[in-house]
Every structure is written in C-alpha cells, then in structure tokens.
mmCIF file of C-alpha atoms in Angstrom:
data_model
loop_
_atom_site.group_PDB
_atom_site.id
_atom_site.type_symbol
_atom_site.label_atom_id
_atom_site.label_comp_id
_atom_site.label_asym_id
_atom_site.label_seq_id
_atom_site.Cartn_x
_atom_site.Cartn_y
_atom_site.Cartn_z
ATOM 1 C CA UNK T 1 12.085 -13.653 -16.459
ATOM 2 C CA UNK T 2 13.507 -10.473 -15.121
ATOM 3 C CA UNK T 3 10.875 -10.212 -11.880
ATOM 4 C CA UNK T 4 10.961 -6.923 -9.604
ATOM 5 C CA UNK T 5 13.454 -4.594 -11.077
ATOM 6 C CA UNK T 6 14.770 -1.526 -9.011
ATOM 7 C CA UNK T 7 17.206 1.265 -10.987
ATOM 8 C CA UNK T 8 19.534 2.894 -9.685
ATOM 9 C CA UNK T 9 21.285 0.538 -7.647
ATOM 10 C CA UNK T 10 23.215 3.092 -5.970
ATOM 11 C CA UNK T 11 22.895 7.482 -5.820
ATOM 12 C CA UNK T 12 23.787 10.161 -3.482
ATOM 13 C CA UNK T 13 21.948 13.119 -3.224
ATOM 14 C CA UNK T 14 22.585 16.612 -2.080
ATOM 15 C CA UNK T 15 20.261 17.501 0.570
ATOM 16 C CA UNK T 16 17.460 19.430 -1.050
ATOM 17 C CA UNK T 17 17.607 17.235 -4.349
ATOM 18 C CA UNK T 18 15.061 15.344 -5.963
ATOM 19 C CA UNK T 19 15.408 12.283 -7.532
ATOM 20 C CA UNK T 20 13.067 8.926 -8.658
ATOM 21 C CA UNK T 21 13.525 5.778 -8.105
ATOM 22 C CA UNK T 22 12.249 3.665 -10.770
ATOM 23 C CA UNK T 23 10.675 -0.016 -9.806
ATOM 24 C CA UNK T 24 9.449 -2.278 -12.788
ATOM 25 C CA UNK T 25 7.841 -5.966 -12.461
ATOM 26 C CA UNK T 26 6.794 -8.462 -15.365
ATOM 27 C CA UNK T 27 4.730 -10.257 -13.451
ATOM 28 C CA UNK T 28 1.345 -8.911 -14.150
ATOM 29 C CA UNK T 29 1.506 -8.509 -10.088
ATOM 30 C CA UNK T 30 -1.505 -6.158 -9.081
ATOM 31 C CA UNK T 31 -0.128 -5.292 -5.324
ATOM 32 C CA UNK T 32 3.661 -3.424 -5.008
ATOM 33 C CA UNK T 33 5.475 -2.047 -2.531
ATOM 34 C CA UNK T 34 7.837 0.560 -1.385
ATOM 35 C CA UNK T 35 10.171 -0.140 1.806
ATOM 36 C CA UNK T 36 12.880 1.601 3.513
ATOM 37 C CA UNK T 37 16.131 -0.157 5.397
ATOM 38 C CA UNK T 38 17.619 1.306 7.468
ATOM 39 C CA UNK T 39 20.958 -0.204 8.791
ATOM 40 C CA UNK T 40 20.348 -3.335 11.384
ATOM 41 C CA UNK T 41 16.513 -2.884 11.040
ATOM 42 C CA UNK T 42 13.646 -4.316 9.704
ATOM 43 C CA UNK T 43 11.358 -3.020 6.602
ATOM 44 C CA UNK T 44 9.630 0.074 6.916
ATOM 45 C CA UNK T 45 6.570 -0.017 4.425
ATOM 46 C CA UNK T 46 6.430 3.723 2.621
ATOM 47 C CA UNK T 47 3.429 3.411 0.121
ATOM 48 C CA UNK T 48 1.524 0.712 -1.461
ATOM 49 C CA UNK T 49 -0.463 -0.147 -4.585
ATOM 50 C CA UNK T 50 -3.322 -2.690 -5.123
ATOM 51 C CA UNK T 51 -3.645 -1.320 -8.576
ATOM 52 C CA UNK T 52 -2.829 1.118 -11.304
ATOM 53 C CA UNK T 53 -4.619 4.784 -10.302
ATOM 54 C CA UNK T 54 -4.735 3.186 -6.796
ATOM 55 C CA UNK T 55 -1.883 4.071 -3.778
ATOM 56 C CA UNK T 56 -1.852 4.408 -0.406
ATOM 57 C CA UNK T 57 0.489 5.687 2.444
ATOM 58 C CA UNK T 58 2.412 2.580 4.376
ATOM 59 C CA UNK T 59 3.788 3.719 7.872
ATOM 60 C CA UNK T 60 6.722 5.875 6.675
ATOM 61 C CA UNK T 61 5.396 8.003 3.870
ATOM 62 C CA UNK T 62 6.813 11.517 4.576
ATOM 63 C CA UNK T 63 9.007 13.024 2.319
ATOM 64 C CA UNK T 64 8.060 10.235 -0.453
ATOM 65 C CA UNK T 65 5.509 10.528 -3.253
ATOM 66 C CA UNK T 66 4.435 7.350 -5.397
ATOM 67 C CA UNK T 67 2.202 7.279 -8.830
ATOM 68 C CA UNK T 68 1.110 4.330 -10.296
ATOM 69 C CA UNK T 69 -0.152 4.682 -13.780
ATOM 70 C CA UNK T 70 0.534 0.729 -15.128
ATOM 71 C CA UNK T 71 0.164 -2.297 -14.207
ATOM 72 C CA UNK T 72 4.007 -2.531 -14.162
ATOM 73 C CA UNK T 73 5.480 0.614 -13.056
ATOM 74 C CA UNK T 74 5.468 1.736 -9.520
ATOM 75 C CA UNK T 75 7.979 5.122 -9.161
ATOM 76 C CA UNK T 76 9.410 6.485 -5.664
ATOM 77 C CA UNK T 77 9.525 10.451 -6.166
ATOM 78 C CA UNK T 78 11.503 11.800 -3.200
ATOM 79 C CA UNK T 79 11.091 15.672 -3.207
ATOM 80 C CA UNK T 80 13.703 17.842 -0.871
ATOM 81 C CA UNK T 81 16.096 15.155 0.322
ATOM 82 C CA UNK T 82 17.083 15.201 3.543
ATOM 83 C CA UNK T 83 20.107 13.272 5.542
ATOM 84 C CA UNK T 84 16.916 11.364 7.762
ATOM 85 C CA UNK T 85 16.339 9.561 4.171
ATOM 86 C CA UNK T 86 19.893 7.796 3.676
ATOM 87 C CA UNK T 87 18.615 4.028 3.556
ATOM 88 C CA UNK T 88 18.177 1.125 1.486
ATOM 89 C CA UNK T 89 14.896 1.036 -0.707
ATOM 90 C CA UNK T 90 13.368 -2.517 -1.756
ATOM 91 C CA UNK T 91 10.316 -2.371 -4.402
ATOM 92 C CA UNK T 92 8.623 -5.642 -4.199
ATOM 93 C CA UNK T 93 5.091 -7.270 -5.610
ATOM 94 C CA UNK T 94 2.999 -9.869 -5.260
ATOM 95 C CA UNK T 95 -0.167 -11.227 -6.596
ATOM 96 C CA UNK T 96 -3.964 -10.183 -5.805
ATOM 97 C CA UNK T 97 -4.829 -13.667 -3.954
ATOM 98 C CA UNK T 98 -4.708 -14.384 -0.156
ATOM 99 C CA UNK T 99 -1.495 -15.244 0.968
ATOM 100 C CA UNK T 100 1.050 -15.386 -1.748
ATOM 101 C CA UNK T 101 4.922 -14.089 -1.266
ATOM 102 C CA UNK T 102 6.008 -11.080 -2.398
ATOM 103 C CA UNK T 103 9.060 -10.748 -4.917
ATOM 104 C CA UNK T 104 11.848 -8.178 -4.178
ATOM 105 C CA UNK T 105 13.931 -5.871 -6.150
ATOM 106 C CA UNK T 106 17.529 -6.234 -5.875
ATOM 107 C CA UNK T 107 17.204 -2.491 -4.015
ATOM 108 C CA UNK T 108 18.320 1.149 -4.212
ATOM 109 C CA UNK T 109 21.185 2.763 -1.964
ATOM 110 C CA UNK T 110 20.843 5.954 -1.533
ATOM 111 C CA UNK T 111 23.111 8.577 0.562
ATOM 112 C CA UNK T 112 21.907 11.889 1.381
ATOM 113 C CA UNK T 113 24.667 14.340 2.018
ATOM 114 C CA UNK F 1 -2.247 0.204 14.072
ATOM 115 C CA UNK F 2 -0.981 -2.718 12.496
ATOM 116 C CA UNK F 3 2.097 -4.348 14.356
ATOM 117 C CA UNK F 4 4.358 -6.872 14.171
ATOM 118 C CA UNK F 5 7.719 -7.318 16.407
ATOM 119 C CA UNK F 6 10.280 -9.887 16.190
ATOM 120 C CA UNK F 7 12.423 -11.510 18.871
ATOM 121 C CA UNK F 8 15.195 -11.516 20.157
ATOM 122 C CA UNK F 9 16.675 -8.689 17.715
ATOM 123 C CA UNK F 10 20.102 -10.267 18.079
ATOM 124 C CA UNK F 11 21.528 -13.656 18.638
ATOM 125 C CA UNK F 12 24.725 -15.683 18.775
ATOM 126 C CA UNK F 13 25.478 -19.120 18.600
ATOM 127 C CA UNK F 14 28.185 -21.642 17.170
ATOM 128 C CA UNK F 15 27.417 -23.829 14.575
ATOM 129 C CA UNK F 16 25.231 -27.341 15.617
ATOM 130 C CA UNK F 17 22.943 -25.292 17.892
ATOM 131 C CA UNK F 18 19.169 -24.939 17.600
ATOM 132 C CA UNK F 19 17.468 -21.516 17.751
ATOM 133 C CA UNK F 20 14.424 -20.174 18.012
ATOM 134 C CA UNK F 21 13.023 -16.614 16.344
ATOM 135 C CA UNK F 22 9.899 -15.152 17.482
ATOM 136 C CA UNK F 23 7.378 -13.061 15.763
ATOM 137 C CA UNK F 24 4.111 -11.761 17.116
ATOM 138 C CA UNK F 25 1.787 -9.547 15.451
ATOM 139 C CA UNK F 26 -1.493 -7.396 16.058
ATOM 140 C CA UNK F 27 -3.219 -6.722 12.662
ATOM 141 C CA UNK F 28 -6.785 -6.412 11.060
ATOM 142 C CA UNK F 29 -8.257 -9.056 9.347
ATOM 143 C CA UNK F 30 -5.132 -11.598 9.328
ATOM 144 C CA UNK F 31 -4.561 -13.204 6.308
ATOM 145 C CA UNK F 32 -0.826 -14.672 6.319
ATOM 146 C CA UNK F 33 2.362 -14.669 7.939
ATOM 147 C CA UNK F 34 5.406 -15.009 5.982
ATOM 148 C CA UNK F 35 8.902 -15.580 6.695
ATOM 149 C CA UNK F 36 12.128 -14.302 4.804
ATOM 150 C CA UNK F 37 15.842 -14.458 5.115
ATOM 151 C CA UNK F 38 18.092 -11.714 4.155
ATOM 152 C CA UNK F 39 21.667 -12.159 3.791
ATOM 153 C CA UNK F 40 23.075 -9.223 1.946
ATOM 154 C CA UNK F 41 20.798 -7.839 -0.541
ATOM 155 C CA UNK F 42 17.018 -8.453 -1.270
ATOM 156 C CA UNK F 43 15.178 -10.290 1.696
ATOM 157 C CA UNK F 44 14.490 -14.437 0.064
ATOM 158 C CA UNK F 45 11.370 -16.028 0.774
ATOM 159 C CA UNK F 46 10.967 -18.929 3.561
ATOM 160 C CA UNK F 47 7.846 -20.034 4.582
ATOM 161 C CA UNK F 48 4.262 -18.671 4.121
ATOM 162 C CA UNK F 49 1.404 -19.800 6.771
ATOM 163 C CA UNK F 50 -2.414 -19.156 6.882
ATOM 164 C CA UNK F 51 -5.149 -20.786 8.826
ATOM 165 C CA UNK F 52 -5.187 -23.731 6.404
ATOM 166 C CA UNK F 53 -1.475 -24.262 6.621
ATOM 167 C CA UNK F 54 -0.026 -23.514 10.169
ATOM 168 C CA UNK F 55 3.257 -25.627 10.204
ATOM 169 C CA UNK F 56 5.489 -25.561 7.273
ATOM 170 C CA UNK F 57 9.114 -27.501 7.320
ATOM 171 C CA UNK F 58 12.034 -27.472 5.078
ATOM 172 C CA UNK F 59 15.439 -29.015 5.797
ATOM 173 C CA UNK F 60 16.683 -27.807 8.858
ATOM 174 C CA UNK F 61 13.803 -24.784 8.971
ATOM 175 C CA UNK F 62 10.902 -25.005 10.245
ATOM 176 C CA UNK F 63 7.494 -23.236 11.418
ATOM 177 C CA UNK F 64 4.525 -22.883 12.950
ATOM 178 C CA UNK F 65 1.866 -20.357 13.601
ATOM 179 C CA UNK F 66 -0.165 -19.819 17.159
ATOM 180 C CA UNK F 67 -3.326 -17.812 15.873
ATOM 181 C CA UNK F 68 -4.797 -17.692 19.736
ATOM 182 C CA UNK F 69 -1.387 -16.191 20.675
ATOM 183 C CA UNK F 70 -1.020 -14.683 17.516
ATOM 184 C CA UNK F 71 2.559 -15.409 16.991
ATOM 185 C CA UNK F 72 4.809 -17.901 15.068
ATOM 186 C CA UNK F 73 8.068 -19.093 15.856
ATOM 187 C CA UNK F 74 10.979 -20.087 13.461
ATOM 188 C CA UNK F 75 12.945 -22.966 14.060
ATOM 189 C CA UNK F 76 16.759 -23.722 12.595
ATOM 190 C CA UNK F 77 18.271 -26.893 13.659
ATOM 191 C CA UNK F 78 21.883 -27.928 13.678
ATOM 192 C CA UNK F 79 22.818 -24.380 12.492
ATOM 193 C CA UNK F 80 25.625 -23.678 9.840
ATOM 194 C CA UNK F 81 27.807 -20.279 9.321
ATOM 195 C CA UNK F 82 25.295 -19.821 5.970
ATOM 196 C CA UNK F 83 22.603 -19.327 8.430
ATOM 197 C CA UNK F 84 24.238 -16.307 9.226
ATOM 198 C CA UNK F 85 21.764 -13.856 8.197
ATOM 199 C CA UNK F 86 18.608 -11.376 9.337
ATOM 200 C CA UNK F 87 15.397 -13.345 9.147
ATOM 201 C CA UNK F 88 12.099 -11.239 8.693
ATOM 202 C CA UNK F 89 8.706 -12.155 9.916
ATOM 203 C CA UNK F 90 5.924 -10.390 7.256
ATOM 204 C CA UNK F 91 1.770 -10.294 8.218
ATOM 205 C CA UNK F 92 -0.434 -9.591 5.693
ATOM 206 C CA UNK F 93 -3.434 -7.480 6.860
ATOM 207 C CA UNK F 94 -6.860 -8.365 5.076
ATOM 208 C CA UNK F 95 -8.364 -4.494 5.673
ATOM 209 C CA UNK F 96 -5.971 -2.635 3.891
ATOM 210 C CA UNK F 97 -3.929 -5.336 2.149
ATOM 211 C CA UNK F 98 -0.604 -3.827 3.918
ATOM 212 C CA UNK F 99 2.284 -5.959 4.336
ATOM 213 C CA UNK F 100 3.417 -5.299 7.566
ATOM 214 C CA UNK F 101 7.607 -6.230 8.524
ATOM 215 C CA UNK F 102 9.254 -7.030 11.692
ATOM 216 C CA UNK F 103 12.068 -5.491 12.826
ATOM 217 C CA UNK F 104 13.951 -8.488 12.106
ATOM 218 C CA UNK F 105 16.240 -10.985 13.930
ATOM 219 C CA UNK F 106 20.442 -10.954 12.943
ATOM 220 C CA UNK F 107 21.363 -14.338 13.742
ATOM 221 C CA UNK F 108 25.285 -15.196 13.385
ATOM 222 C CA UNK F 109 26.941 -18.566 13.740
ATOM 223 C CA UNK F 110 30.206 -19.104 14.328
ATOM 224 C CA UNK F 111 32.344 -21.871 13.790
#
C-alpha cells in the first residue's frame, strides 16, 4: 500500500520557472492537501480539495495553482517562481468522516534561486 | 479566521523530565484536534480528540482537550533523546473542512 505519494523529492528552480509538483494517494481519500514548510515552522495550508472538480484556497495560496480532476491526483502548479517560495511541500489526505488523521507524503524540496 | 498557535515554540530539557506542549485554537464549527510528531521528514500521527474522546494516552504520551478553553495540552513523561522532535497540534474546522496547523513546538532532549 503505497499511501500519499509526492514526486519530486527534491528540484531547484530558476526564479521565473514553472514547475508541478505531482501528489498521488491510493486511498480512495476524498479530502487532500497542499502545505508549505518553511524552516523551524509549522504547516502552512496552500489549497485544499474535498473532491475531484472541487478546490479551495488554504491560507497561503499565492503564487500556487491546484486542479483536481480524480479522485487520486491532486497537482501543485507553481507559475513564476520566486526565492519567497523555497520550502518544503507535504501533500497529505484523509477520509470524508469527522475526525480521522490525515496521511502525509514523504514531501517535495524545492530551492528557488 | 481560523487559528491555531502552539506553545512554547522551543524547549530544552535532559532526558527523565516531563514536559508540557500547548495548543489553543479559534476555529468554526470544531470538529477535531489532532496531534503529530515530526522528526525529519513527513509529520507522524499521535493522537486525535473530539468531543466524544477528550483524553487519549499512549506510553509515555499523553492528552487531553479543554473545549471551554479551547485548548489541549500534550504530555511526555520521562523523556528520551528520540523525543527529540517538532510536535504539531492540527484543528479540523467543520465550515470549510480546513485543516488548520500550529506553528509547532521543537522539543530537544539531551542526555
């Protein structure tokens, strides 16, 4: 059972560069996440899905697009990189019933220079 | 806006020591608080508690939810060096089925 699974593990960027980070769970999970790290801090939530065709903006979304078109899939688009965006990025998911964990990805590290 | 902050951000103690993390939240609709540890890559699940389950132990770990004070506290007993990590308070909010982090705690033991 592979769970929440984030590719690449690791990318730098050129600032100005695009890139996607692909996020992938065999759960049948409805709800996923997208969080930023930054170093020393807590979880910033970017954008979240309670569905496929359904996202929404988390408290970070700026700079970040999501789509979410299966049940599995949940993509991180970032569009013009900038330096500001050098962090860790954790997918996670969790099932559609009150109170249940949520599974993470191993995460992303990405380096904008 | 949905909050939740965790204290003390930092803290250091030698191993045998008991410590106590902090997390207090304001969200919409509360539906669960959940607890994770994070040692050097993807955050590990602890503890969940709701209204039907406000105390939850395990080992040396335990916790307990305060809905009046809306806040829950994390408990580690007789600490080791592998409790060296950054534990993470979660709060789900009912509205908009966010889950909401902490800023996190960094605990490190030392010998």
């Amino acid at each position: 059972n592979a769970g929440v699974t984030q590719t690449p593990k690791f990318r730098i960027l050129k600032i100005g560069q695009s890139m996607t980070l692909q996020c992938t769970q065999d759960m049948n999970h409805n709800y996923m996440y997208w969080y930023r790290q930054d170093p020393g801090m807590g979880l910033k939530l970017i954008y979240y899905s309670v569905g496929a065709g359904i996202t929404d903006k988390g408290e970070v979304p700026n700079g970040y697009n999501v789509s979410r078109s299966t049940t599995e899939d949940f993509p991180l688009r970032l569009e013009l990189a900038a330096p500001s965006q050098t962090s860790v990025y954790f997918c996670a998911s969790r099932r559609r019933v009150q109170g249940t964990e949520a599974f993470f990805g191993q995460g992303t590290r990405l380096t904008v220079v | 806006e949905d909050k939740v902050v965790q204290s003390p951000l930092s803290l250091v103690v030698h191993e045998g020591d008991t410590v106590t993390l902090n997390c207090s939240y304001e969200v919409t609709n509360f539906r669960s608080l959940l607890w994770y540890k994070q040692e050097k890559k993807a955050p590990t699940f602890l503890f969940m508690l709701t209204s039907s389950g406000i105390e939850k132990k395990s080992g040396r770990l335990s916790s307990i939810l305060d809905k009046k004070e809306l806040s829950s506290i994390l408990n580690i007993t007789a600490t080791q060096t592998g409790d060296s990590a950054i534990y993470l308070c979660a709060v789900e909010a009912g509205n908009t089925d966010k889950l909401i982090f902490g800023t996190g705690t960094r605990l490190q033991v030392f010998p």
